[in-house]
PDB file of C-alpha atoms in Angstrom:
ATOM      1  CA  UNK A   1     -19.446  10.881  12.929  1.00  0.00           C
ATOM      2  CA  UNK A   2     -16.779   9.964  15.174  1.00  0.00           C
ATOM      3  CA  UNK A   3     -15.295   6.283  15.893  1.00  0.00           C
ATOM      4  CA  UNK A   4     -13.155   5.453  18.760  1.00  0.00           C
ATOM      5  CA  UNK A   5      -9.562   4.964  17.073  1.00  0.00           C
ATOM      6  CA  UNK A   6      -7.549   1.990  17.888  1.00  0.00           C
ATOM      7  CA  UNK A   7      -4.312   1.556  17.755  1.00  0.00           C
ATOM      8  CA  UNK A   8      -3.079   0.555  14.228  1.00  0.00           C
ATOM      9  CA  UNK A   9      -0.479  -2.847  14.494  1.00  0.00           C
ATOM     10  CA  UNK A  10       3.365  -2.580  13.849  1.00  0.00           C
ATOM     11  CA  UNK A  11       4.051  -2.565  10.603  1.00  0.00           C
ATOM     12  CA  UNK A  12       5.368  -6.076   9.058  1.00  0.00           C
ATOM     13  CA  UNK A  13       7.494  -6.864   6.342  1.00  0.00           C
ATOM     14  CA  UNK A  14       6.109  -8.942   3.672  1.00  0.00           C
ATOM     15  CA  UNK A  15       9.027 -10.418   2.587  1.00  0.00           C
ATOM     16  CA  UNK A  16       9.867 -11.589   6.377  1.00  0.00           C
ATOM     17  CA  UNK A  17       6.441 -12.011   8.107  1.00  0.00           C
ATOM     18  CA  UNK A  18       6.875 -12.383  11.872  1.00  0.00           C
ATOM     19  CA  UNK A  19       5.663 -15.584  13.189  1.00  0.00           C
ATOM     20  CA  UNK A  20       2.101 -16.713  13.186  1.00  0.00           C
ATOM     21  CA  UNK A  21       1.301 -14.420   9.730  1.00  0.00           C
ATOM     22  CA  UNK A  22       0.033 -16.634   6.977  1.00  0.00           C
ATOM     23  CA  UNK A  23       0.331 -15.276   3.842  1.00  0.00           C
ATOM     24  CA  UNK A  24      -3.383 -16.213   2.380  1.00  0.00           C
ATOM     25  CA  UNK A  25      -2.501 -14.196  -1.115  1.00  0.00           C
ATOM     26  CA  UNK A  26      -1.031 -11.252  -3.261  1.00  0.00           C
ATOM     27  CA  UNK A  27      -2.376  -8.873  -5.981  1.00  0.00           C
ATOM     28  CA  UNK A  28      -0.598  -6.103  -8.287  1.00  0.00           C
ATOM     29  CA  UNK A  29      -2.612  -2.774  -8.651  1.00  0.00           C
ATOM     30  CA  UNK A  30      -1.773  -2.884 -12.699  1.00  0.00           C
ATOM     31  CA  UNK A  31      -3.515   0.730 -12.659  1.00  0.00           C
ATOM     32  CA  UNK A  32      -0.516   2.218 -10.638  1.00  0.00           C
ATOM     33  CA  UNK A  33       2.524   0.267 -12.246  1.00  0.00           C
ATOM     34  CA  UNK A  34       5.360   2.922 -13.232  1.00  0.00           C
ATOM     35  CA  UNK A  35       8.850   2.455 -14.393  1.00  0.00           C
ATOM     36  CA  UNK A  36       9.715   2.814 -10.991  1.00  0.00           C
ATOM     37  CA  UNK A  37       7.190   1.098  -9.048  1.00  0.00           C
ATOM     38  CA  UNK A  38       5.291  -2.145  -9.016  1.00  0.00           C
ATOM     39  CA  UNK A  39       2.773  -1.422  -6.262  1.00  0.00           C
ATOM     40  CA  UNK A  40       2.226  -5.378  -5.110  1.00  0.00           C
ATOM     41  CA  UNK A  41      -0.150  -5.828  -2.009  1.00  0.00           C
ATOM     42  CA  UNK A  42       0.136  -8.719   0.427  1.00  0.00           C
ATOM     43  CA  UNK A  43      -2.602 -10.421   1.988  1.00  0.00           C
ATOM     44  CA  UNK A  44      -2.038 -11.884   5.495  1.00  0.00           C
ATOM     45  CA  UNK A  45      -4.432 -13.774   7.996  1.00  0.00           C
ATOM     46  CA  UNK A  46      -3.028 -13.107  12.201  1.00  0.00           C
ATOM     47  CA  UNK A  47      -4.853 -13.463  15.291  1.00  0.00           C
ATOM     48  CA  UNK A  48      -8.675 -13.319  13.639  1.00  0.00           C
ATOM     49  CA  UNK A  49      -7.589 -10.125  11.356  1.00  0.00           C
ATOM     50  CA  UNK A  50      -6.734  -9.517   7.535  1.00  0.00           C
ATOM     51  CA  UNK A  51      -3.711  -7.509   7.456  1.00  0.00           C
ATOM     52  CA  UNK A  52      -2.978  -6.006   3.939  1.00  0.00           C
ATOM     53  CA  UNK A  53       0.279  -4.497   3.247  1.00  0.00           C
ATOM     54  CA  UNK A  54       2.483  -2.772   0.651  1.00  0.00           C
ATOM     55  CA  UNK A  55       6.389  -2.525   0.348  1.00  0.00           C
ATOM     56  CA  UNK A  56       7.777  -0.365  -2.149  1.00  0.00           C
ATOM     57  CA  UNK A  57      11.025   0.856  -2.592  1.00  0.00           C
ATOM     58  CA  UNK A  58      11.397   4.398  -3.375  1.00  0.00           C
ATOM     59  CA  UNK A  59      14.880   6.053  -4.963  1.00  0.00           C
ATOM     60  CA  UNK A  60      16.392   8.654  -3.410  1.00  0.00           C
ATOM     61  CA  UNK A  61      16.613  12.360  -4.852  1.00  0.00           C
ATOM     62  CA  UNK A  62      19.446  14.199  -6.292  1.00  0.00           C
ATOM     63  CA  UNK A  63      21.895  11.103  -5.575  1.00  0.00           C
ATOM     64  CA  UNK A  64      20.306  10.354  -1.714  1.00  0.00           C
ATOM     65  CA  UNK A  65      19.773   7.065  -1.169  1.00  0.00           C
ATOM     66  CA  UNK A  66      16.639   5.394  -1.206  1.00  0.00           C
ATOM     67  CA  UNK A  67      13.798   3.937   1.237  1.00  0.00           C
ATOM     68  CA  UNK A  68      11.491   1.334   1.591  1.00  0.00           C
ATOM     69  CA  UNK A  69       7.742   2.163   2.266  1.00  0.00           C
ATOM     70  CA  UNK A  70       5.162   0.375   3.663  1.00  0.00           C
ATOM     71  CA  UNK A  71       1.333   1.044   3.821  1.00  0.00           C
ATOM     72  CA  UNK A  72      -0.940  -1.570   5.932  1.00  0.00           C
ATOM     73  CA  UNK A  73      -4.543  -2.043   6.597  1.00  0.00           C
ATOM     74  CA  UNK A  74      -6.153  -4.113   9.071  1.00  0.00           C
ATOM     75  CA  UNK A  75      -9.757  -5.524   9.585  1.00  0.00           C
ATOM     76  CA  UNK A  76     -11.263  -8.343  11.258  1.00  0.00           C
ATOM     77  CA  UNK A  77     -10.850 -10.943   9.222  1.00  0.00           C
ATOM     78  CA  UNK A  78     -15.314 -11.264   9.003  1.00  0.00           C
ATOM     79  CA  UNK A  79     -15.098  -8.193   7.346  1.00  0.00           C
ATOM     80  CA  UNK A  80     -13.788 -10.208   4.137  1.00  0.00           C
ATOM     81  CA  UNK A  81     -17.485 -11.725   3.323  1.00  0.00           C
ATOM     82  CA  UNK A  82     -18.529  -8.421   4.671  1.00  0.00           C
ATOM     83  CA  UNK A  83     -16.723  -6.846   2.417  1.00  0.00           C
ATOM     84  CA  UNK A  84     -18.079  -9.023  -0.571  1.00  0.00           C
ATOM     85  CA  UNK A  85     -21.488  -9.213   0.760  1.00  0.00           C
ATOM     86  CA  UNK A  86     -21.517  -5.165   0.682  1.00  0.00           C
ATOM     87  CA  UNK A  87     -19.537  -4.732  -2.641  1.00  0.00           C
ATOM     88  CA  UNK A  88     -22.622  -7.045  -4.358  1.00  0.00           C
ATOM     89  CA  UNK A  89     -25.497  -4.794  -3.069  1.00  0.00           C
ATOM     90  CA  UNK A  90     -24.356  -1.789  -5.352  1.00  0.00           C
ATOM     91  CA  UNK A  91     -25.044  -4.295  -8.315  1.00  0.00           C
ATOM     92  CA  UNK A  92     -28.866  -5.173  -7.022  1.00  0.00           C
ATOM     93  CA  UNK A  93     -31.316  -4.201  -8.730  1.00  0.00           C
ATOM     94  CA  UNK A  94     -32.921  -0.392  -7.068  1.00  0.00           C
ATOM     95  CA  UNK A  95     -36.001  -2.080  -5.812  1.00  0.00           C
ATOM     96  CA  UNK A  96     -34.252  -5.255  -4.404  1.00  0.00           C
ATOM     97  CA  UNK A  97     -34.792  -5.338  -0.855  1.00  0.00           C
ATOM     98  CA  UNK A  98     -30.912  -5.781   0.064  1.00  0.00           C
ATOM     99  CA  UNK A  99     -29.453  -3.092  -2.600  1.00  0.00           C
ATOM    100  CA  UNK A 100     -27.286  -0.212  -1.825  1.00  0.00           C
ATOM    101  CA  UNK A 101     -30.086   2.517  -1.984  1.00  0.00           C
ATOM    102  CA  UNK A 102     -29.596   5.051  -4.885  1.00  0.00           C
ATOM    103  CA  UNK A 103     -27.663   7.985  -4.371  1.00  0.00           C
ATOM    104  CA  UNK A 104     -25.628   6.167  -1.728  1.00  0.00           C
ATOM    105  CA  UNK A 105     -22.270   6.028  -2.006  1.00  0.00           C
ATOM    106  CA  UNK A 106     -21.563   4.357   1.060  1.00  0.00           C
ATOM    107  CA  UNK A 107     -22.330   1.296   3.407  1.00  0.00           C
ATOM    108  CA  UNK A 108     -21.203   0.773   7.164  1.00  0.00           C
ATOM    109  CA  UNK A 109     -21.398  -1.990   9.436  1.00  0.00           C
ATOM    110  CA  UNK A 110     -20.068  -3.991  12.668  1.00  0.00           C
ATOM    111  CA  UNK A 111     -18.078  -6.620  12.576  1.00  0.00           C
ATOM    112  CA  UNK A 112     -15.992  -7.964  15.713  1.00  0.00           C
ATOM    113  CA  UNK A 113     -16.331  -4.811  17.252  1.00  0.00           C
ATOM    114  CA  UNK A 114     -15.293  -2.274  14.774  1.00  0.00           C
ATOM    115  CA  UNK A 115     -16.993  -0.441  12.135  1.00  0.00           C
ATOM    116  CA  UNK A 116     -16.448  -1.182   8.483  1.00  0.00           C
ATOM    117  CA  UNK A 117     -17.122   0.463   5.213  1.00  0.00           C
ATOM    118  CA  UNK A 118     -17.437   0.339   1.533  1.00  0.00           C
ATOM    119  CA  UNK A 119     -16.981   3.580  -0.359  1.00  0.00           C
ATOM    120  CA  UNK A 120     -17.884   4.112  -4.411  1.00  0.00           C
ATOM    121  CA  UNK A 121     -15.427   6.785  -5.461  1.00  0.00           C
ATOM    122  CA  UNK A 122     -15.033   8.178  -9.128  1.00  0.00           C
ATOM    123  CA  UNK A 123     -11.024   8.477  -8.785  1.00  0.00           C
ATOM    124  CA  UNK A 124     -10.316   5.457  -6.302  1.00  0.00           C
ATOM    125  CA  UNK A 125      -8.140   3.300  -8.850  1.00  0.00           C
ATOM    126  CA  UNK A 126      -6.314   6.326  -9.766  1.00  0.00           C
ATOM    127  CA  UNK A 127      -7.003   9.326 -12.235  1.00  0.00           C
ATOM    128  CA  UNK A 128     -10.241   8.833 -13.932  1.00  0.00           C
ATOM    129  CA  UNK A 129     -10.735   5.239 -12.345  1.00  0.00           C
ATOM    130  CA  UNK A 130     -13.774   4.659 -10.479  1.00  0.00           C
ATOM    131  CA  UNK A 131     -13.719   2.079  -7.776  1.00  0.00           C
ATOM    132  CA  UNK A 132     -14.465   0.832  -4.211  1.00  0.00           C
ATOM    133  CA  UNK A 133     -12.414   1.567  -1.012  1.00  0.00           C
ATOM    134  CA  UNK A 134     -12.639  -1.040   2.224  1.00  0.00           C
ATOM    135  CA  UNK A 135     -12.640   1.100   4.809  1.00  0.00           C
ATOM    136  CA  UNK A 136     -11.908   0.736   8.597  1.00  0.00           C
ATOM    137  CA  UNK A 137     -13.275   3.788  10.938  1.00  0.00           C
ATOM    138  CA  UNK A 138     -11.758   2.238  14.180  1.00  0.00           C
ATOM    139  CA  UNK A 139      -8.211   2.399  12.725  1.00  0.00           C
ATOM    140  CA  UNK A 140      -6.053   5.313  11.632  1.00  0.00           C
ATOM    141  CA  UNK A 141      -4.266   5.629   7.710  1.00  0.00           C
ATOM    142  CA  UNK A 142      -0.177   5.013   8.659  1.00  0.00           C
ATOM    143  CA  UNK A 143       2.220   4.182   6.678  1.00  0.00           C
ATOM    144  CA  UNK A 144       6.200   4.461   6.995  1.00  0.00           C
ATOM    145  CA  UNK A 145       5.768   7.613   4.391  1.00  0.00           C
ATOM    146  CA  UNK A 146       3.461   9.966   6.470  1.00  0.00           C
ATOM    147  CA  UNK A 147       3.057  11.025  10.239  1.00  0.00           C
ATOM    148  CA  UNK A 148      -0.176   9.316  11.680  1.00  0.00           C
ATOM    149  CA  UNK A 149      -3.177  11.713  10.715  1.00  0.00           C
ATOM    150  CA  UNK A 150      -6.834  11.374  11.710  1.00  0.00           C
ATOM    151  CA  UNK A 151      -8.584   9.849   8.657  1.00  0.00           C
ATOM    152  CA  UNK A 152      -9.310   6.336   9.048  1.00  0.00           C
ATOM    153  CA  UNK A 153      -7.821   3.319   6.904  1.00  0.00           C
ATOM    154  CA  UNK A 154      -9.424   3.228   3.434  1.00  0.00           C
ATOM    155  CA  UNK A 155      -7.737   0.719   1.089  1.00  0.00           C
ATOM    156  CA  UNK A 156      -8.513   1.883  -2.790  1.00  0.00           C
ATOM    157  CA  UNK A 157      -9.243  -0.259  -5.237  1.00  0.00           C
ATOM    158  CA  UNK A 158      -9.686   0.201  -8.922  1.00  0.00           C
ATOM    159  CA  UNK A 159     -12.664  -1.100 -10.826  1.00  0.00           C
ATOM    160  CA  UNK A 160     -10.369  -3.134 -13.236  1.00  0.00           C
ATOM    161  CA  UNK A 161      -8.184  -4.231 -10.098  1.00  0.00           C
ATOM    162  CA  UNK A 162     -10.986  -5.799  -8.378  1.00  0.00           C
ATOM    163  CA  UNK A 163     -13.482  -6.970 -11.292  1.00  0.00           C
ATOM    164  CA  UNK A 164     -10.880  -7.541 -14.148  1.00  0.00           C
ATOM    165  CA  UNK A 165      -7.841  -8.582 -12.309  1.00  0.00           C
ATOM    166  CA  UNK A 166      -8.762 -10.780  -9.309  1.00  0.00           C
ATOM    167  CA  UNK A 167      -8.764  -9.200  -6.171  1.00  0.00           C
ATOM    168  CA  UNK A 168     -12.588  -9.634  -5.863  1.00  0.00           C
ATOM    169  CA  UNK A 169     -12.186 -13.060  -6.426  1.00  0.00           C
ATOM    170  CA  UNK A 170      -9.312 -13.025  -3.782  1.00  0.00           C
ATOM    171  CA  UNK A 171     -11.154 -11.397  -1.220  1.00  0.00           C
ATOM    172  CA  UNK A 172     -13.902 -14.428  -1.984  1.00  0.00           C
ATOM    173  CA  UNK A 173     -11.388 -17.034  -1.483  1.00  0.00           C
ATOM    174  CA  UNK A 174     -10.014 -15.059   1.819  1.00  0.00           C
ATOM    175  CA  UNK A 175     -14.104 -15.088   2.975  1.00  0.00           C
ATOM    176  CA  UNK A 176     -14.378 -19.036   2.200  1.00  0.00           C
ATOM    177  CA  UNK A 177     -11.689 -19.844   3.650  1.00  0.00           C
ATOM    178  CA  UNK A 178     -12.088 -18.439   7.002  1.00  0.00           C
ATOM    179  CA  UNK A 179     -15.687 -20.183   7.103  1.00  0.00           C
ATOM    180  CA  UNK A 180     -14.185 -23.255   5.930  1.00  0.00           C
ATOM    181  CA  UNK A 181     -11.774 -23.092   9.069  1.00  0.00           C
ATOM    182  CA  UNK A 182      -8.613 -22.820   7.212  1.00  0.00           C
ATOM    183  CA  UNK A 183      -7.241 -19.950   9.637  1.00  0.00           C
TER     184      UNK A 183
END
């Protein structure tokens, strides 16, 4: 199915947020750490939306010098609890009313307009690491590495990431806060 695309934001630099960006957290992705990379993603609340961004640095090639790179997701900043509330279901019990229904591997839904998902995929935390992926149909995958291309934004997550190292719980505390009024 298709989804109208919108227009993904300008990329920002974590390090130097433009104005109005609150920086609500930050998590490491321990599954991809290399000698040459500590893949650290930043957690922003601007203008109703969760913006969720990478910097790396990557070294140049036979002497070149090197780059920064920046991936960046962006959702309605609902789709948190949405995100949580949707996550949960695939750990129901099969004949609970609200569980993911078996076989599925994925959930969609509205929220402020665009269309959200939650995908279970075997390799999503990297090789031989299942996981979850919070996806966003309206918006197109960019990043500073890769010409704009027609799959939508799906942000990867690790079992161990999410469960074992806190980014569930950070996505929880992003979700309570925005009911509480914080942002």
């Amino acid at each position: 199915m298709n989804y109208p695309k919108l227009p993904p934001w300008p990329f920002i630099d974590p390090e130097s947020p433009p104005d109005g960006y609150l920086k609500v957290g930050e998590s490491t992705d321990r599954a991809r750490i290399s000698t040459a990379l500590i893949p650290v993603w930043h957690f922003f609340v601007a203008n109703e939306y969760l913006v969720v961004v990478k910097k790396i640095w990557l070294e140049g090639r036979n002497g070149g010098s090197g780059r920064h790179a920046t991936t960046q997701y962006e959702y309605p900043i609902a789709g948190a609890r949405w995100f949580v509330d949707t996550v949960e279901r695939f750990f129901l019990p099969p004949d609970h009313p609200d569980a993911v229904p078996r076989g599925k591997l994925n959930m969609r839904g509205e929220v402020n307009g665009e269309t959200l998902g939650v995908t279970r995929g075997a390799w999503f935390g990297g090789e031989h690491i299942p996981g979850y992926s919070f996806d966003n149909l309206n918006r197109i995958e960019h990043s500073t590495l890769l010409p704009e291309g027609a799959f939508c934004q799906m942000f990867e997550m690790g079992d161990p990431w999410l469960f074992e190292d806190g980014l569930f719980e950070l996505f929880k505390e992003i979700a309570q806060r925005h009911e509480n009024g914080e942002f």
